[in-house]
Tab-separated table of C-alpha atoms and ligand atoms in Angstrom:
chain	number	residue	atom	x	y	z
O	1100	UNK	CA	64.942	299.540	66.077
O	1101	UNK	CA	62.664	296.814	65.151
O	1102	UNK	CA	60.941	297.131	62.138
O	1103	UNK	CA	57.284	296.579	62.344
O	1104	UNK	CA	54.589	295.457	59.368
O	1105	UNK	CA	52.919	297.848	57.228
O	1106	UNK	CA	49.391	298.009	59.623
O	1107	UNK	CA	46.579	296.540	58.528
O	1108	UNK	CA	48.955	293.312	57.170
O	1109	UNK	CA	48.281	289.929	58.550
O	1110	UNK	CA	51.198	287.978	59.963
O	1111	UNK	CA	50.650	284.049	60.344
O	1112	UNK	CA	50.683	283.353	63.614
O	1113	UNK	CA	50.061	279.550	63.231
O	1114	UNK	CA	52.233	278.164	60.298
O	1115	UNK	CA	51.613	274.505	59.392
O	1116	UNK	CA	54.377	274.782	56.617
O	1117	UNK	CA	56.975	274.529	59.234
O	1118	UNK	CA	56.447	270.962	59.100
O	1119	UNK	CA	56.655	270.527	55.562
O	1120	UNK	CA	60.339	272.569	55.552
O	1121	UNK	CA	62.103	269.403	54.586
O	1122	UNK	CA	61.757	265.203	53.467
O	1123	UNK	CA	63.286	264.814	57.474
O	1124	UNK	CA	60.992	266.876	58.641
O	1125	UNK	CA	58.056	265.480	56.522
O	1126	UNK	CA	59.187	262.154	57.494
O	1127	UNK	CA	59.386	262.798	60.812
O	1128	UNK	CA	56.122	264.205	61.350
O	1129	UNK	CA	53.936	262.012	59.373
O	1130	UNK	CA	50.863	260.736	60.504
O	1131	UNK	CA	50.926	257.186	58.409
O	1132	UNK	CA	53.564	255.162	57.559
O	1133	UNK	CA	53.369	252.317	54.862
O	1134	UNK	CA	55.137	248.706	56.058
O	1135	UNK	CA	56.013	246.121	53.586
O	1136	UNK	CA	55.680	243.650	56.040
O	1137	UNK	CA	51.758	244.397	55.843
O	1138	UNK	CA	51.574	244.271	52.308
O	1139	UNK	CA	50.476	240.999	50.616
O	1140	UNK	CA	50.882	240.165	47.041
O	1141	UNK	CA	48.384	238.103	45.207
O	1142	UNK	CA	49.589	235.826	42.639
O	1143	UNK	CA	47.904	233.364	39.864
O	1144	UNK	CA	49.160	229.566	39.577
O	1145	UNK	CA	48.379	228.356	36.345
O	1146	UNK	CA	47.746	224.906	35.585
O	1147	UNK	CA	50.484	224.847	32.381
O	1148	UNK	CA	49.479	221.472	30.662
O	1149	UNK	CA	53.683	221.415	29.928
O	1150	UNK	CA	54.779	222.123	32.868
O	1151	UNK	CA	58.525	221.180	32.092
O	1152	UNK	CA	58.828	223.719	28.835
O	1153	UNK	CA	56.047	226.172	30.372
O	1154	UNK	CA	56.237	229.875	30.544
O	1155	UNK	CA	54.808	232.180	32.694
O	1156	UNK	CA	51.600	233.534	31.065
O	1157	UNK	CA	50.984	237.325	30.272
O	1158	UNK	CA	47.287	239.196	31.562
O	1159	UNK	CA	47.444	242.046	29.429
O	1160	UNK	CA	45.090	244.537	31.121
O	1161	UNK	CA	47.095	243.696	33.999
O	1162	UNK	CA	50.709	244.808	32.656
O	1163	UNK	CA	53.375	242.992	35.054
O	1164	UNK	CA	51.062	240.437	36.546
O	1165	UNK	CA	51.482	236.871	34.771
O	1166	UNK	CA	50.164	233.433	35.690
O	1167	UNK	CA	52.838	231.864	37.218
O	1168	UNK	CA	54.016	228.384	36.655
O	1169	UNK	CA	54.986	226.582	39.830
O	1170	UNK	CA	58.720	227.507	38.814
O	1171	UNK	CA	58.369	231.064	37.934
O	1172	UNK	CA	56.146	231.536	41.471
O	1173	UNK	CA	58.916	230.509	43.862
O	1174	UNK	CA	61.116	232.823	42.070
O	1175	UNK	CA	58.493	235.436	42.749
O	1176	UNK	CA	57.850	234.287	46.322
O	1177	UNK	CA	61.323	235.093	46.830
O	1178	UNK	CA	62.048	238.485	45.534
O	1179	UNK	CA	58.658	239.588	47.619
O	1180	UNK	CA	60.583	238.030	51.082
O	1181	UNK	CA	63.660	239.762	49.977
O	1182	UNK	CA	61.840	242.825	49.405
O	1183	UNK	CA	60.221	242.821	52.854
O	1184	UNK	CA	56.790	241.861	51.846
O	1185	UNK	CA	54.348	239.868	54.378
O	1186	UNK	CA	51.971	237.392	52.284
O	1187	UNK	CA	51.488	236.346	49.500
O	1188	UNK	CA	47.650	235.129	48.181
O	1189	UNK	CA	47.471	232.422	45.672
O	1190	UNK	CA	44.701	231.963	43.167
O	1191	UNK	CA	44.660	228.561	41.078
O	1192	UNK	CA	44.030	228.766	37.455
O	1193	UNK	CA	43.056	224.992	36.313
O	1194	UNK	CA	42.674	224.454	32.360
O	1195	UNK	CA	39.005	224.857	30.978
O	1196	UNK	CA	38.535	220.965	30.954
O	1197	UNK	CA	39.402	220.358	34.983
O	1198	UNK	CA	36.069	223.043	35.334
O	1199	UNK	CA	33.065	221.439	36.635
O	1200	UNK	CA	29.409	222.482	38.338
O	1201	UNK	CA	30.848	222.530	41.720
O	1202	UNK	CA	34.489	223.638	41.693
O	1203	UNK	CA	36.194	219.891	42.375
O	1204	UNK	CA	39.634	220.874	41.103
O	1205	UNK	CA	39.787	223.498	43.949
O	1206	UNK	CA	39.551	220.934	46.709
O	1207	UNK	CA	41.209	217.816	45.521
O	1208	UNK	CA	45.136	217.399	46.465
O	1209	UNK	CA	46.289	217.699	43.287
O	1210	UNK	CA	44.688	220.669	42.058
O	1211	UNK	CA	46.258	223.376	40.845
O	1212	UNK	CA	46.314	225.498	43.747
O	1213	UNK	CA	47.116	222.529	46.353
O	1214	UNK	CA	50.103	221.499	44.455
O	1215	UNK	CA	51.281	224.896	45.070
O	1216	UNK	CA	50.562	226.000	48.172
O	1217	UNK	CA	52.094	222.720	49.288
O	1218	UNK	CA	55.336	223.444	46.811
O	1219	UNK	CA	55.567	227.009	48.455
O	1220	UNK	CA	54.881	226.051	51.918
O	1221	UNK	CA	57.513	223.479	51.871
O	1222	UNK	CA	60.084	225.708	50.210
O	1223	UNK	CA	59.332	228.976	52.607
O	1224	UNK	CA	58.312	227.421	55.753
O	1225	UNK	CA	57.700	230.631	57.787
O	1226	UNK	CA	59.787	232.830	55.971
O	1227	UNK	CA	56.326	234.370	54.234
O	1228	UNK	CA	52.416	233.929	55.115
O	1229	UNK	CA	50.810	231.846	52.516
O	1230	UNK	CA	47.368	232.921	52.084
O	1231	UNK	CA	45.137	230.884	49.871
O	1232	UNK	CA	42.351	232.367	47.699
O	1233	UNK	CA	38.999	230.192	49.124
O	1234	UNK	CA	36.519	230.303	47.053
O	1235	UNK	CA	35.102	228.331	44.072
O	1236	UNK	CA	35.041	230.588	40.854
O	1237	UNK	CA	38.210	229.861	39.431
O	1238	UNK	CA	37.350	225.770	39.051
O	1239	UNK	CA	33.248	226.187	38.419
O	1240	UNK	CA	32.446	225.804	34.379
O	1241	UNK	CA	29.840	228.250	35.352
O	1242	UNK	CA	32.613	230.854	37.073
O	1243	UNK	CA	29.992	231.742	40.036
O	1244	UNK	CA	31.673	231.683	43.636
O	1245	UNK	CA	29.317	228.486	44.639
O	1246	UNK	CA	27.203	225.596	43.470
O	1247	UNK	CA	23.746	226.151	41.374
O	1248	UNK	CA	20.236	225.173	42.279
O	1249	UNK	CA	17.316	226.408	41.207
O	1250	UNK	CA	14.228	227.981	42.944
O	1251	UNK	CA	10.883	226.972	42.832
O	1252	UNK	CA	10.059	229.558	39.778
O	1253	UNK	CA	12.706	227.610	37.766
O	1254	UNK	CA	15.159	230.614	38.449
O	1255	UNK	CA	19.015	229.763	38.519
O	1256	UNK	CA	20.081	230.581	42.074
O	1257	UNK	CA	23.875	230.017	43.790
O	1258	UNK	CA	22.921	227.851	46.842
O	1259	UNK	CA	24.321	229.560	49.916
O	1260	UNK	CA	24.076	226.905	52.099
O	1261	UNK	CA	25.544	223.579	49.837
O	1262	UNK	CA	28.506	225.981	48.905
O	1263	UNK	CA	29.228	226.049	52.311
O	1264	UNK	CA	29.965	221.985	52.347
O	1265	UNK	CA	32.648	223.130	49.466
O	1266	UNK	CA	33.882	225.739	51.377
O	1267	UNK	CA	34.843	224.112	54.322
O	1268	UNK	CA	36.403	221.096	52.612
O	1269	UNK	CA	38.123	223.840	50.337
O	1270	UNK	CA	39.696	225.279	53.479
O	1271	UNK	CA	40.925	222.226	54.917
O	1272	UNK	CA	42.291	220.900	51.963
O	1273	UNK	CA	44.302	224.146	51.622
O	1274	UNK	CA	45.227	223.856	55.458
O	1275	UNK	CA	46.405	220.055	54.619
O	1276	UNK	CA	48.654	222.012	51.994
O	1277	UNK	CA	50.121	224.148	53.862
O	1278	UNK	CA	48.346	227.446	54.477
O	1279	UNK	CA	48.927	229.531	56.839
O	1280	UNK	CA	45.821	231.485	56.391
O	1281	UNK	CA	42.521	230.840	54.665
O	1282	UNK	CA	40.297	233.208	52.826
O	1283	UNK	CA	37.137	232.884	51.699
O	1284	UNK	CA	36.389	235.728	49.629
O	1285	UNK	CA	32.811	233.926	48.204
O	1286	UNK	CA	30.231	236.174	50.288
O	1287	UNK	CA	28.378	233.163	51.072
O	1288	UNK	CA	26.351	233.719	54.809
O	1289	UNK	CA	28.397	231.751	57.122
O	1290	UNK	CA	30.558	230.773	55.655
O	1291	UNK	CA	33.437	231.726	58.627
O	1292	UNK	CA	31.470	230.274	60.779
O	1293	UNK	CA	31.705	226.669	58.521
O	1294	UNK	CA	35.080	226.953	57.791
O	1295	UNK	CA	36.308	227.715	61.719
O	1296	UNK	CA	34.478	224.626	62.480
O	1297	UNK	CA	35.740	222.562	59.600
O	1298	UNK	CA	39.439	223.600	60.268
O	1299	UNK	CA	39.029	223.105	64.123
O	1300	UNK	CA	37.793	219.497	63.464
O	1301	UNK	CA	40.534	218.446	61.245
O	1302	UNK	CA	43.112	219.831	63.813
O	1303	UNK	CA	43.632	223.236	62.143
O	1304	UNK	CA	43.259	225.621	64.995
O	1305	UNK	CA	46.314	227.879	64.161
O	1306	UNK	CA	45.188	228.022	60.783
O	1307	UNK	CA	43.738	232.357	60.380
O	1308	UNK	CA	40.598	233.099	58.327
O	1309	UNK	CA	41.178	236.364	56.617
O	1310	UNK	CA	37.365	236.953	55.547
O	1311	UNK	CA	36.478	239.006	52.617
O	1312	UNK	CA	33.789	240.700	54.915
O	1313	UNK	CA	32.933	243.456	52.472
O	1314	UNK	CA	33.015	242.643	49.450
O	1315	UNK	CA	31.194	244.211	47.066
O	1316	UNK	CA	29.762	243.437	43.297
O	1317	UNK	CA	32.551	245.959	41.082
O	1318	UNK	CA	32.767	246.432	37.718
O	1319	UNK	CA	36.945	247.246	39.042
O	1320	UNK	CA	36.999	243.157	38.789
O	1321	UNK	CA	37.003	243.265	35.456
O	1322	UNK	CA	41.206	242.675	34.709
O	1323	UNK	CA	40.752	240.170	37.290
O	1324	UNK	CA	38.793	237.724	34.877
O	1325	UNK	CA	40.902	237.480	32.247
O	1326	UNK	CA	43.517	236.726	34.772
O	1327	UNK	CA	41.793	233.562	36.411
O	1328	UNK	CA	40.378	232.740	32.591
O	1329	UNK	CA	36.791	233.382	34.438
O	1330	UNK	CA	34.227	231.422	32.987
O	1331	UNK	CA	31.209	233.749	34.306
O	1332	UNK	CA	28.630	234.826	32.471
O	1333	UNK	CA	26.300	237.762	34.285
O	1334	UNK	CA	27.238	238.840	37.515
O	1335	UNK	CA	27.340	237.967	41.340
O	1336	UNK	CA	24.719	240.713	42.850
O	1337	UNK	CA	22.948	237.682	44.349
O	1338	UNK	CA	25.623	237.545	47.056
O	1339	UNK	CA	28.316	240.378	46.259
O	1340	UNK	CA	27.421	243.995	48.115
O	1341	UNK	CA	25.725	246.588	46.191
O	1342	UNK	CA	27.581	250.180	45.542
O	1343	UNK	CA	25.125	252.262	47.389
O	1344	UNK	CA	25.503	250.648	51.157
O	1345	UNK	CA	27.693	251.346	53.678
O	1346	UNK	CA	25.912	250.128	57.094
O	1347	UNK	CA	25.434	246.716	55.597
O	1348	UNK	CA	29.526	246.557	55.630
O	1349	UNK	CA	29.394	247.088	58.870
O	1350	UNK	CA	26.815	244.091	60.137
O	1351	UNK	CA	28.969	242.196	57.429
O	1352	UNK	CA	31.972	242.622	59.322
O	1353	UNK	CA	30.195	242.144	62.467
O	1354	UNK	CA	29.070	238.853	61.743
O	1355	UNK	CA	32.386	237.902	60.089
O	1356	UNK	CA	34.112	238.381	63.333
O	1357	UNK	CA	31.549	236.903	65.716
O	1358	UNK	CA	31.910	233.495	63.866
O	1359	UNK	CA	35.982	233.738	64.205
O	1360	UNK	CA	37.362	235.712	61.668
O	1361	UNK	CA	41.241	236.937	62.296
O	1362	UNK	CA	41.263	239.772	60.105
O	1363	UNK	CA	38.139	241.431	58.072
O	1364	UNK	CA	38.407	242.851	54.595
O	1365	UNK	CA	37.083	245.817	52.646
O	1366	UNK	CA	37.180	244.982	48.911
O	1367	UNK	CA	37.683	246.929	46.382
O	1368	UNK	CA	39.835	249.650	48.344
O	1369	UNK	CA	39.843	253.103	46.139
O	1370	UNK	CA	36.228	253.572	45.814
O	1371	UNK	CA	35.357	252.205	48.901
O	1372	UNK	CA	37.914	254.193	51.219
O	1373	UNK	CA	34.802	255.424	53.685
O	1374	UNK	CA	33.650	252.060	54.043
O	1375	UNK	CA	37.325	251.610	54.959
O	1376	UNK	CA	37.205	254.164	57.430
O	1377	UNK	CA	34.037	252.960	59.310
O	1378	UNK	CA	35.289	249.339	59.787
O	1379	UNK	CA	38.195	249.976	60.702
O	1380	UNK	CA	36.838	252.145	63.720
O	1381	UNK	CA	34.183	249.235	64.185
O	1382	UNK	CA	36.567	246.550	63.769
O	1383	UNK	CA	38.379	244.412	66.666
O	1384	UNK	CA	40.483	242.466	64.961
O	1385	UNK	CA	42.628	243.566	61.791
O	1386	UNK	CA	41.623	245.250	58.949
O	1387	UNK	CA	42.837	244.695	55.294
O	1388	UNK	CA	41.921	246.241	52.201
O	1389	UNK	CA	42.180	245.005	48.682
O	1390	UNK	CA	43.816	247.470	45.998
O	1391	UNK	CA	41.850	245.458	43.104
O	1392	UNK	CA	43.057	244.818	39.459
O	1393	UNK	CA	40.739	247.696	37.922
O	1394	UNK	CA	42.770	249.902	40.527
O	1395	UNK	CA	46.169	248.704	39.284
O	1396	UNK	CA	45.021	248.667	35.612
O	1397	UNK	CA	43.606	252.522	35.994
O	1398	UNK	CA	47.175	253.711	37.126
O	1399	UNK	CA	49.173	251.249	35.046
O	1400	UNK	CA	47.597	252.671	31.436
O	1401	UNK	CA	47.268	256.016	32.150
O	1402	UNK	CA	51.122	255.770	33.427
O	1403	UNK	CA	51.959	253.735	29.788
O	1404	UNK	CA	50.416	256.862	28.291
O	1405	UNK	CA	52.495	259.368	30.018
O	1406	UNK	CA	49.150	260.532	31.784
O	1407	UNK	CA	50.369	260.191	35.437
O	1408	UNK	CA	54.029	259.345	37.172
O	1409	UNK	CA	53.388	255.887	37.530
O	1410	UNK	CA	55.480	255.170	41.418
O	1411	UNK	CA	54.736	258.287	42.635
O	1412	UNK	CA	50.350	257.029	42.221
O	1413	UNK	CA	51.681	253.611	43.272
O	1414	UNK	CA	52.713	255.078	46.474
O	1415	UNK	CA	50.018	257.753	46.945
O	1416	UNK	CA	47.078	254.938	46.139
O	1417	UNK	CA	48.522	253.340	48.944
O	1418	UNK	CA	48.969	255.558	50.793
O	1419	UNK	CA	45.295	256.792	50.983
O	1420	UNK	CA	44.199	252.783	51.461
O	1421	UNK	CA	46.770	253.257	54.479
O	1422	UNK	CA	45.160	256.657	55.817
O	1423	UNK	CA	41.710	255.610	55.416
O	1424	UNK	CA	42.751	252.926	57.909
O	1425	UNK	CA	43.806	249.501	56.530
O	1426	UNK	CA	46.461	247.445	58.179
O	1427	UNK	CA	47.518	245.175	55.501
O	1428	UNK	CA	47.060	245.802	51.940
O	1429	UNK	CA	46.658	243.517	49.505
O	1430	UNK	CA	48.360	245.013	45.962
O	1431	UNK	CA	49.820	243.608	43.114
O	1432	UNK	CA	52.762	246.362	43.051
O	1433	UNK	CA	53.617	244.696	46.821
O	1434	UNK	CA	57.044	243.816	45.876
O	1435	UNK	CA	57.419	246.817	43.557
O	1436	UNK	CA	56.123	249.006	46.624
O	1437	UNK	CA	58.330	247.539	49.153
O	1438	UNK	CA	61.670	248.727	46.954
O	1439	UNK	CA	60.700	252.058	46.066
O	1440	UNK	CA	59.950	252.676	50.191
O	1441	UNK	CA	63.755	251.052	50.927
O	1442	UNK	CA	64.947	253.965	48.332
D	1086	PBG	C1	36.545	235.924	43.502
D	1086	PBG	C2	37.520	237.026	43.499
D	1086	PBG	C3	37.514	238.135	42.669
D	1086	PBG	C4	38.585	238.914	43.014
D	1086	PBG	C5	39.246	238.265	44.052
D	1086	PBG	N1	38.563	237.102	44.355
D	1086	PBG	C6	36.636	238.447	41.523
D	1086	PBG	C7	35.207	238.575	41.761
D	1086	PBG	O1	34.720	238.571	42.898
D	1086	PBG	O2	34.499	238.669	40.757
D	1086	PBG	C8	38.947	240.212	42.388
D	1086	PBG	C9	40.328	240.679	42.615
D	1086	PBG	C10	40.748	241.774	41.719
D	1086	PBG	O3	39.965	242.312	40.918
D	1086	PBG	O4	41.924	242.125	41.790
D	1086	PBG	N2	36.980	234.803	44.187
């Protein structure tokens, strides 16, 4: 005899848990899967006036990042291949004195960023994509991402269109080096457009524009600063998105892929993770997302405190950036990332 339930009690007839029985069957059935090979790490290259004696530099509110001398980034470079990791993103840090008005010591050959790019180009071939950070804040005195005019009121304004001369020289002088992928993350109006053209005229055509598409004006920046040594003062809501739009990310994007982008980019990732959503369904060519230094430093000091289980947010962060619908991810736990998903 069969027994049957007390009546009146409810038996589950649909029972989602089934799926959750066990890590196979979790694994099996998941609906997003994080790849290493679609991370990308961004790293600092510090100008280190001793180069021979130098020592990778510390950015405390970013605890495990460093500015790298050219010696300690190769080293890097190559624990991120080993670990499975896709790019890595260079930004140049040039001492205060190689700052000027208009960025110089981001375009000439021997800049800080050049030097390297070339170094880690030549040393990693194809092994890794080098992406290089293209844009002019790191090597302006004034720390804005292009040149300063002013308008007829007398009011300081940064000049879209003569920051898009820089740009495109910028680009091809980081193609010369050895990028294999360019990315202007200054917000400037055409500025894909410029670069495409620049690259394609100095024989660059298999040189990729991953365009910071949108990119909006965050206060989660702020670790970031102290990392490049930013010389701004105020803020970049002239050109940077405001919080409160979403369909302006999406003409953004738009525009960024009519005039040749390769992949678009939603930037910063966390708070932004509907704007995420939308491009990517919008979006025909790849979509990245940046997990910014504010996001890193939120995890990393509440994790110092005890306050949260520091890889297990590592993971989860990215995997909501992942879910929302990015395919590459730029973090600065890449490397870290891509060993605790070989565990
Ligand atoms: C500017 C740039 C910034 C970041 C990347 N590129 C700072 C800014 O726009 O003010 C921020 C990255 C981060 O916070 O991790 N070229």
């Amino acid at each position: 005899m069969t027994s049957s339930p007390a009546s009146g009690t409810y038996i589950p007839s649909r029972r989602p848990r089934r799926l959750r029985t066990s890590p196979v069957m979790r694994n099996f059935t998941a609906e997003t899967d994080l790849n290493p090979n679609r991370f990308v790490l961004p790293m600092f290259i510090a100008d280190h006036e001793n180069s021979a004696s130098a020592e990778p530099t510390p950015i405390s509110s970013l605890p495990g990042v460093v500015q790298h001398t050219e010696d300690s980034l190769l080293t890097a470079i190559e624990e991120a291949i080993e670990a499975g990791v896709g790019a890595v993103d260079l930004f140049g840090v040039p001492l205060p004195e190689d700052k000027d008005a208009t960025g110089t010591a981001g375009i000439a050959e021997d800049g800080v960023l050049n030097k390297a790019l070339a170094r880690a180009r030549k040393e990693f071939g194809d092994d890794v994509l080098i992406i290089a950070d293209t844009c002019l804040d790191e090597f302006t005195d004034h720390g804005h991402c292009g040149v300063l005019s002013t308008d007829r009121w007398g009011h300081t304004i940064i000049d879209n269109d003569a920051t898009l001369d820089s740009y495109a020289a910028m680009a091809v002088a980081q193609a010369e080096a050895g990028a294999h992928i360019v990315s202007p993350s200054g917000m400037m109006d055409g500025q894909v457009r410029r670069i495409r053209e620049a690259l394609d005229a100095a024989g660059h055509q298999d040189v990729s524009i991953m365009a910071y598409s949108a990119k909006y004006a965050s206060a989660f920046y702020g670790p970031f600063r102290e990392a490049v040594g930013s010389s701004l003062e105020g803020d970049r809501r002239q050109y940077q998105q405001d919080a409160r739009n979403l369909r302006e990310s999406l003409l953004e994007t738009q525009l960024d892929i009519d005039e040749g982008a390769d992949i678009v980019m939603v930037k910063p990732a966390m708070p932004y993770l509907d704007v995420l959503r939308e491009v990517a369904e919008m979006s025909t060519v790849p979509v990245a997302a940046y997990q910014v230094s504010g996001e890193y430093a939120m995890i990393s000091a509440a994790a110092e405190r005890g306050w949260l289980d520091r890889e297990a947010c590592i993971l989860e962060s990215l995997t909501g950036i992942a879910r929302a619908g990015a395919d590459i991810i730029l973090t600065y736990w890449a490397t870290e990332a891509a060993k605790l998903l070989s565990r």
